[in-house]
PDB file of C-alpha atoms in Angstrom:
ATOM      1  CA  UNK G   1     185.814 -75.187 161.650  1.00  0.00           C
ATOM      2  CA  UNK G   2     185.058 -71.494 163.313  1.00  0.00           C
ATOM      3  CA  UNK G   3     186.257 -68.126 161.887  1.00  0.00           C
ATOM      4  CA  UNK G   4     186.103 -64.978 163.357  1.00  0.00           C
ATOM      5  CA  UNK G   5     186.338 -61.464 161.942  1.00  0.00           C
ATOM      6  CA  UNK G   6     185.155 -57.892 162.670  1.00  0.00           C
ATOM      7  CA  UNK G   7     182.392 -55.718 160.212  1.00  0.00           C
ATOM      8  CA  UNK G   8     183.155 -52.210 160.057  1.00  0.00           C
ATOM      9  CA  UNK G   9     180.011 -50.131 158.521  1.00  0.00           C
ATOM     10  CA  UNK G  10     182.002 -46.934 158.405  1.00  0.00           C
ATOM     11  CA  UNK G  11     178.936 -45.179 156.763  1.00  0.00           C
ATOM     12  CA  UNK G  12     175.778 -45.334 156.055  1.00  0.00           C
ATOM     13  CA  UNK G  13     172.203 -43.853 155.596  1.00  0.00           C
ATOM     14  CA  UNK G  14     170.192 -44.182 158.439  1.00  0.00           C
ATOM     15  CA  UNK G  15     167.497 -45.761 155.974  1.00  0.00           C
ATOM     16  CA  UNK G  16     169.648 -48.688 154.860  1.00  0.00           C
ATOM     17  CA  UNK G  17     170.692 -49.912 158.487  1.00  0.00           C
ATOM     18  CA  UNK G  18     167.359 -52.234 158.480  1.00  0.00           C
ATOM     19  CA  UNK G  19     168.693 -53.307 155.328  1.00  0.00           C
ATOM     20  CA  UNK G  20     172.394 -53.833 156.568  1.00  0.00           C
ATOM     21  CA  UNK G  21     171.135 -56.169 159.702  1.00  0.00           C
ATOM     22  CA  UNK G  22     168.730 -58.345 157.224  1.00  0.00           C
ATOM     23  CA  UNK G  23     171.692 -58.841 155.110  1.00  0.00           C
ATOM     24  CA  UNK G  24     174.403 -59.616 157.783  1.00  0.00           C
ATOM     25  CA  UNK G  25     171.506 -61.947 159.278  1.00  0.00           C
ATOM     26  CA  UNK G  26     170.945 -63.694 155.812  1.00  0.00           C
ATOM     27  CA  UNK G  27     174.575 -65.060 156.054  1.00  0.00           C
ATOM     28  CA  UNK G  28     175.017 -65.453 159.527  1.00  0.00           C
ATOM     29  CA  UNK G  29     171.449 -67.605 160.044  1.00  0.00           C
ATOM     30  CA  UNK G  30     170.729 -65.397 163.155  1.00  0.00           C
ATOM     31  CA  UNK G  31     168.606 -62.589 163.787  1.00  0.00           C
ATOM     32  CA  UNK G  32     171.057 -59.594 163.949  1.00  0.00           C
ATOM     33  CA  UNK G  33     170.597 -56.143 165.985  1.00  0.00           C
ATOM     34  CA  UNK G  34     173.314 -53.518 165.684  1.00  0.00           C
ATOM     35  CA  UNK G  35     174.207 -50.510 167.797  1.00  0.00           C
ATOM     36  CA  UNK G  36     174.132 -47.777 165.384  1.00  0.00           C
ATOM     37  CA  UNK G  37     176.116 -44.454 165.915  1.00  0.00           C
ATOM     38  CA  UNK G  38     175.817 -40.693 164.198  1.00  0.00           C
ATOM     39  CA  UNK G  39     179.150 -41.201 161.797  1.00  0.00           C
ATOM     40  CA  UNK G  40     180.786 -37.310 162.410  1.00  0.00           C
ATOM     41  CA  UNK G  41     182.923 -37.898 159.433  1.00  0.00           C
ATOM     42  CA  UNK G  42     180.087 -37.548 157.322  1.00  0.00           C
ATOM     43  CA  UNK G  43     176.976 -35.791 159.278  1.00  0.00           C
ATOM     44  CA  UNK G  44     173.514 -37.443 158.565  1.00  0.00           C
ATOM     45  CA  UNK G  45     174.951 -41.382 158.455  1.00  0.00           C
ATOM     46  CA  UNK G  46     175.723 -43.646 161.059  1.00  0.00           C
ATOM     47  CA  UNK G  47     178.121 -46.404 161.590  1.00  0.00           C
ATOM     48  CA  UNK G  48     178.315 -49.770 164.181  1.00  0.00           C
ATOM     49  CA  UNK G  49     181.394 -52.062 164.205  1.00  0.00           C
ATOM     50  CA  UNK G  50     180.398 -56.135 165.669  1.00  0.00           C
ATOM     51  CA  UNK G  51     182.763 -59.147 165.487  1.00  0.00           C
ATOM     52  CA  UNK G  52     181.455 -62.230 164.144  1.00  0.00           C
ATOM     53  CA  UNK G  53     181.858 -65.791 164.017  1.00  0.00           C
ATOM     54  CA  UNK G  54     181.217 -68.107 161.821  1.00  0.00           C
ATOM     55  CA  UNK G  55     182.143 -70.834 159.111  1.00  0.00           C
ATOM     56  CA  UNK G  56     185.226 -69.573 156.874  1.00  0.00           C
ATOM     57  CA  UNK G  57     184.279 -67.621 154.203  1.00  0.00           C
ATOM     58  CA  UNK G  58     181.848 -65.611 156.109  1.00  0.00           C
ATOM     59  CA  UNK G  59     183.671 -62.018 155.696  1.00  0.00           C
ATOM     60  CA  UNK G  60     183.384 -62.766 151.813  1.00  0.00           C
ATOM     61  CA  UNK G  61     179.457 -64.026 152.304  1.00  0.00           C
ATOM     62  CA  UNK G  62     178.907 -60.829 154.252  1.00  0.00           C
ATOM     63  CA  UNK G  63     180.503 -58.708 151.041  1.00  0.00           C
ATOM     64  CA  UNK G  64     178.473 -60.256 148.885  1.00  0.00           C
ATOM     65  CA  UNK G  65     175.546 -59.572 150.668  1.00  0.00           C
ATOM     66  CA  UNK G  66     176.405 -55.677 151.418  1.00  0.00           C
ATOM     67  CA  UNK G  67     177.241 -54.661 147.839  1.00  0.00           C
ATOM     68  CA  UNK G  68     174.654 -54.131 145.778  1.00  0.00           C
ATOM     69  CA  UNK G  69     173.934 -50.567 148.130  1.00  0.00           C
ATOM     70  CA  UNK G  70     176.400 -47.883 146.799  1.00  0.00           C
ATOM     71  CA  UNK G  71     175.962 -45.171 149.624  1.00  0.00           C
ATOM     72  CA  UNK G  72     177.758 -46.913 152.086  1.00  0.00           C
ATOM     73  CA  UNK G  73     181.482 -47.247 153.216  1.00  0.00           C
ATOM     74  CA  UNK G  74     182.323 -51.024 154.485  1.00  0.00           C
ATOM     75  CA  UNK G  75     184.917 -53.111 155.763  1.00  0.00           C
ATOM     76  CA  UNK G  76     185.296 -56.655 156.953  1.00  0.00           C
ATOM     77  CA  UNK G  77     187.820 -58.610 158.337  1.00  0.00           C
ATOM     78  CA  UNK G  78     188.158 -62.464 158.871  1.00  0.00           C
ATOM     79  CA  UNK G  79     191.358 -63.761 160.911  1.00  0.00           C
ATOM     80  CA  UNK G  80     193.217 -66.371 159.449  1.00  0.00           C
ATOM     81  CA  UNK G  81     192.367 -69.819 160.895  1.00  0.00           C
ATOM     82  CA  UNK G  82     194.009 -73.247 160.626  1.00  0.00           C
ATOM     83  CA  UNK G  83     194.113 -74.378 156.958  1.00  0.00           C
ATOM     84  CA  UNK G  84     192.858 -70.710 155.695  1.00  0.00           C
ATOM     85  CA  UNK G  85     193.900 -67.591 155.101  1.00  0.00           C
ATOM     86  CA  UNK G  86     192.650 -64.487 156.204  1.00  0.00           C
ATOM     87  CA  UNK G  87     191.179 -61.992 154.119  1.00  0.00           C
ATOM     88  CA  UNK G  88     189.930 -58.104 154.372  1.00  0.00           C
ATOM     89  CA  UNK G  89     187.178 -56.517 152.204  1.00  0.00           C
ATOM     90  CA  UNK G  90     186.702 -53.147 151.781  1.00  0.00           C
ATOM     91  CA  UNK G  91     184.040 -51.180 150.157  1.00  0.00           C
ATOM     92  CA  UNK G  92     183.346 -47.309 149.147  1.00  0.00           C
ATOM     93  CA  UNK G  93     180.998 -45.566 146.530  1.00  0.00           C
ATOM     94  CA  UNK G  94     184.016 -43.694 145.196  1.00  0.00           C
ATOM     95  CA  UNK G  95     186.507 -47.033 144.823  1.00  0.00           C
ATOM     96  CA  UNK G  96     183.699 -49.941 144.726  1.00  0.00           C
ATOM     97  CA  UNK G  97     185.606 -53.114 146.242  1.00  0.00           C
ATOM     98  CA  UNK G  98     188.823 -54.060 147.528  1.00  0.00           C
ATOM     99  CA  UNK G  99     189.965 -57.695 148.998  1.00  0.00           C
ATOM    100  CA  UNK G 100     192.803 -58.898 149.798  1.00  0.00           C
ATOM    101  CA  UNK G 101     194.310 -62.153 151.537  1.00  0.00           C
ATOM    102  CA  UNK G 102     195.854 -61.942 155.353  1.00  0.00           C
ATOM    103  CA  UNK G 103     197.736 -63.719 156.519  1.00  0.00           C
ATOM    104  CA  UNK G 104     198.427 -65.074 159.778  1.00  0.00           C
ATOM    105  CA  UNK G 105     200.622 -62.078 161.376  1.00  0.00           C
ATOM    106  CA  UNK G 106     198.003 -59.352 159.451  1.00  0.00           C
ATOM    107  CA  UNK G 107     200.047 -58.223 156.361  1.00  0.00           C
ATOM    108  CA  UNK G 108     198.556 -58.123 153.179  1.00  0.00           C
ATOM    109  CA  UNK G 109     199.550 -61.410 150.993  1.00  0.00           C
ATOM    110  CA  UNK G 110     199.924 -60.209 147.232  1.00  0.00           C
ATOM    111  CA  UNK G 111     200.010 -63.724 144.858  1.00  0.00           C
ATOM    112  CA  UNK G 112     202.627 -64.270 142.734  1.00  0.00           C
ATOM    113  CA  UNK G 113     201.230 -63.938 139.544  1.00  0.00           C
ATOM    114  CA  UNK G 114     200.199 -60.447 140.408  1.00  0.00           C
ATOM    115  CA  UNK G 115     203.480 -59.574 141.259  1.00  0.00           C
ATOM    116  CA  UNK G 116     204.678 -60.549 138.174  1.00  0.00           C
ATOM    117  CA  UNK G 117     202.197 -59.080 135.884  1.00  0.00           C
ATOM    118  CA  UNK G 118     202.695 -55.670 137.812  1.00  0.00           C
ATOM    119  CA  UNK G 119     206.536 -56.465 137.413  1.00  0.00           C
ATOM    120  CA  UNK G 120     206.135 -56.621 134.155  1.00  0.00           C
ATOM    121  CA  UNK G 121     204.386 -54.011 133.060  1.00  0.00           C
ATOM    122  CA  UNK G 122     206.548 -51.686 134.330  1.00  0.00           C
ATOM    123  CA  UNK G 123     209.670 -52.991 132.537  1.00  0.00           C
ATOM    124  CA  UNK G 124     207.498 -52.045 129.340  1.00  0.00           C
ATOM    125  CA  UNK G 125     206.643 -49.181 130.632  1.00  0.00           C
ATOM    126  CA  UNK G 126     202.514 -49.613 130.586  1.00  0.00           C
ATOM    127  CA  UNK G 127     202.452 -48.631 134.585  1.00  0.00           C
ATOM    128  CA  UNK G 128     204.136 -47.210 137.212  1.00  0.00           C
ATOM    129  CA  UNK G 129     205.515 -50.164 139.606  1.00  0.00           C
ATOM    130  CA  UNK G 130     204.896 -48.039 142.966  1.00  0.00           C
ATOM    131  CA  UNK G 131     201.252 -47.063 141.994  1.00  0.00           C
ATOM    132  CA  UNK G 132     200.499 -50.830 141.227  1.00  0.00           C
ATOM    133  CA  UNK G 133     201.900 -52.023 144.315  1.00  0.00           C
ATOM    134  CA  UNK G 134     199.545 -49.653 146.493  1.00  0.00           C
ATOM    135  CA  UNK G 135     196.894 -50.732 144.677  1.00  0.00           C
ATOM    136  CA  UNK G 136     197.786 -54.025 145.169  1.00  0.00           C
ATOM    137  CA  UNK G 137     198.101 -53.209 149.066  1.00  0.00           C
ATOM    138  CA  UNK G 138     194.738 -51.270 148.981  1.00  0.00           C
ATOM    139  CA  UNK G 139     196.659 -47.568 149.966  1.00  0.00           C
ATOM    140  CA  UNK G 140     193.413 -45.570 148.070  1.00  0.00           C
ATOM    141  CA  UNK G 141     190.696 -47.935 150.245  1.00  0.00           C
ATOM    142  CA  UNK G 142     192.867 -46.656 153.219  1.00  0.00           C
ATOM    143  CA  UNK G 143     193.263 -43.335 152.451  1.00  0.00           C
ATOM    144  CA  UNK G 144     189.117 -42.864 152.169  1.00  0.00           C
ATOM    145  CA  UNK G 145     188.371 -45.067 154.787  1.00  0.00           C
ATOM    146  CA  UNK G 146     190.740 -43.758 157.817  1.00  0.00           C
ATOM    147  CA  UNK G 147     188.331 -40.137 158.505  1.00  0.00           C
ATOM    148  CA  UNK G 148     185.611 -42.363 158.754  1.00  0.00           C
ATOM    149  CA  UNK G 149     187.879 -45.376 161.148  1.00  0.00           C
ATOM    150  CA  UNK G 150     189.503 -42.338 163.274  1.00  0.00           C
ATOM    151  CA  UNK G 151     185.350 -41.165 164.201  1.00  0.00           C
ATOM    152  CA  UNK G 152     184.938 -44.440 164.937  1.00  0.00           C
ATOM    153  CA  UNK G 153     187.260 -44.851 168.143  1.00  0.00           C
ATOM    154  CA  UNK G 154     186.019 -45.731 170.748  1.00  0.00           C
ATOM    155  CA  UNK G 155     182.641 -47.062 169.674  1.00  0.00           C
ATOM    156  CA  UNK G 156     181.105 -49.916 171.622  1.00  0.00           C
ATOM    157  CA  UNK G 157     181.476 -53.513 169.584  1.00  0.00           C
ATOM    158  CA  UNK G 158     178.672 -56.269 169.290  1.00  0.00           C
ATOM    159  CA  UNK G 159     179.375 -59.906 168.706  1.00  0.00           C
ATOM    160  CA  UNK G 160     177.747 -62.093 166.284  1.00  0.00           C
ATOM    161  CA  UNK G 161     177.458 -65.485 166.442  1.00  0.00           C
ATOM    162  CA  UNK G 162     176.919 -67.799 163.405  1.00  0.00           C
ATOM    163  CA  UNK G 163     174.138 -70.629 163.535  1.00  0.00           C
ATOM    164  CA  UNK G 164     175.500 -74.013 163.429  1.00  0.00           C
TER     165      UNK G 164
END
């Protein structure tokens, strides 16, 4: 079974970007060479964009992988494929990590035992029920992340393919 998916490194030190490609390569099994790109969101870090493909799971593999560097801004998609969900990670120093599950048409897929712990803490009045739901929907991760998606338009893409 294939899955596909797209990484986004929105920002990062120039530095790391040996670091990035080891990582990426570790969980993909293939030597990996990205197009990197001043970032003019934030001036003296660069970004790249590549799809991948790969086993499912691979978007969450890649996460891993990326996390332990603080001083970058991440995401990474994997499309929903038959018998699995999608998902979408996304990572900044300010928020630390964000994933959620896709589904099939792209929306966000909130479980529904969150729902109903967010439900209900809001009847008892412990949260508000609109700032829990964009956190559950990832509003602050896309609220820090769109500067740095907007400089990215335009930017030439890579594609990755997994070893088998």
């Amino acid at each position: 079974m294939s899955a596909r998916g797209v990484l986004y490194v929105h920002s990062a030190q120039p530095a790391l970007c040996p670091h990035i490609e080891w990582a990426v390569a570790g969980v993909l099994g293939i030597p990996v060479d990205l197009s990197w790109t001043p970032q003019p969101a934030q001036p003296g870090t660069v970004r790249t964009q590549a799809e991948w493909e790969g086993r499912p799971g691979t978007a969450a593999a890649i996460t891993s992988s990326l996390m332990g560097w603080q001083r970058m801004r991440f995401e990474i998609t994997e499309d929903a494929s038959p018998g699995a969900d999608g998902s979408r990670h996304a990572y900044t120093p300010t928020l630390g990590a964000f994933t959620a599950v896709i589904g099939v048409a792209g929306d966000i897929l909130v479980p529904e035992d969150r729902l109903r712990n967010v439900m209900l803490m809001a009847t008892q009045g412990r949260v508000v029920l609109e700032e829990e739901l964009d956190k559950l929907l990832g509003k602050q991760w896309d609220e820090e992340l769109e500067p740095f998606r907007y400089a990215g338009d335009g930017a030439p893409v890579r594609w990755l393919h997994a070893a088998v």
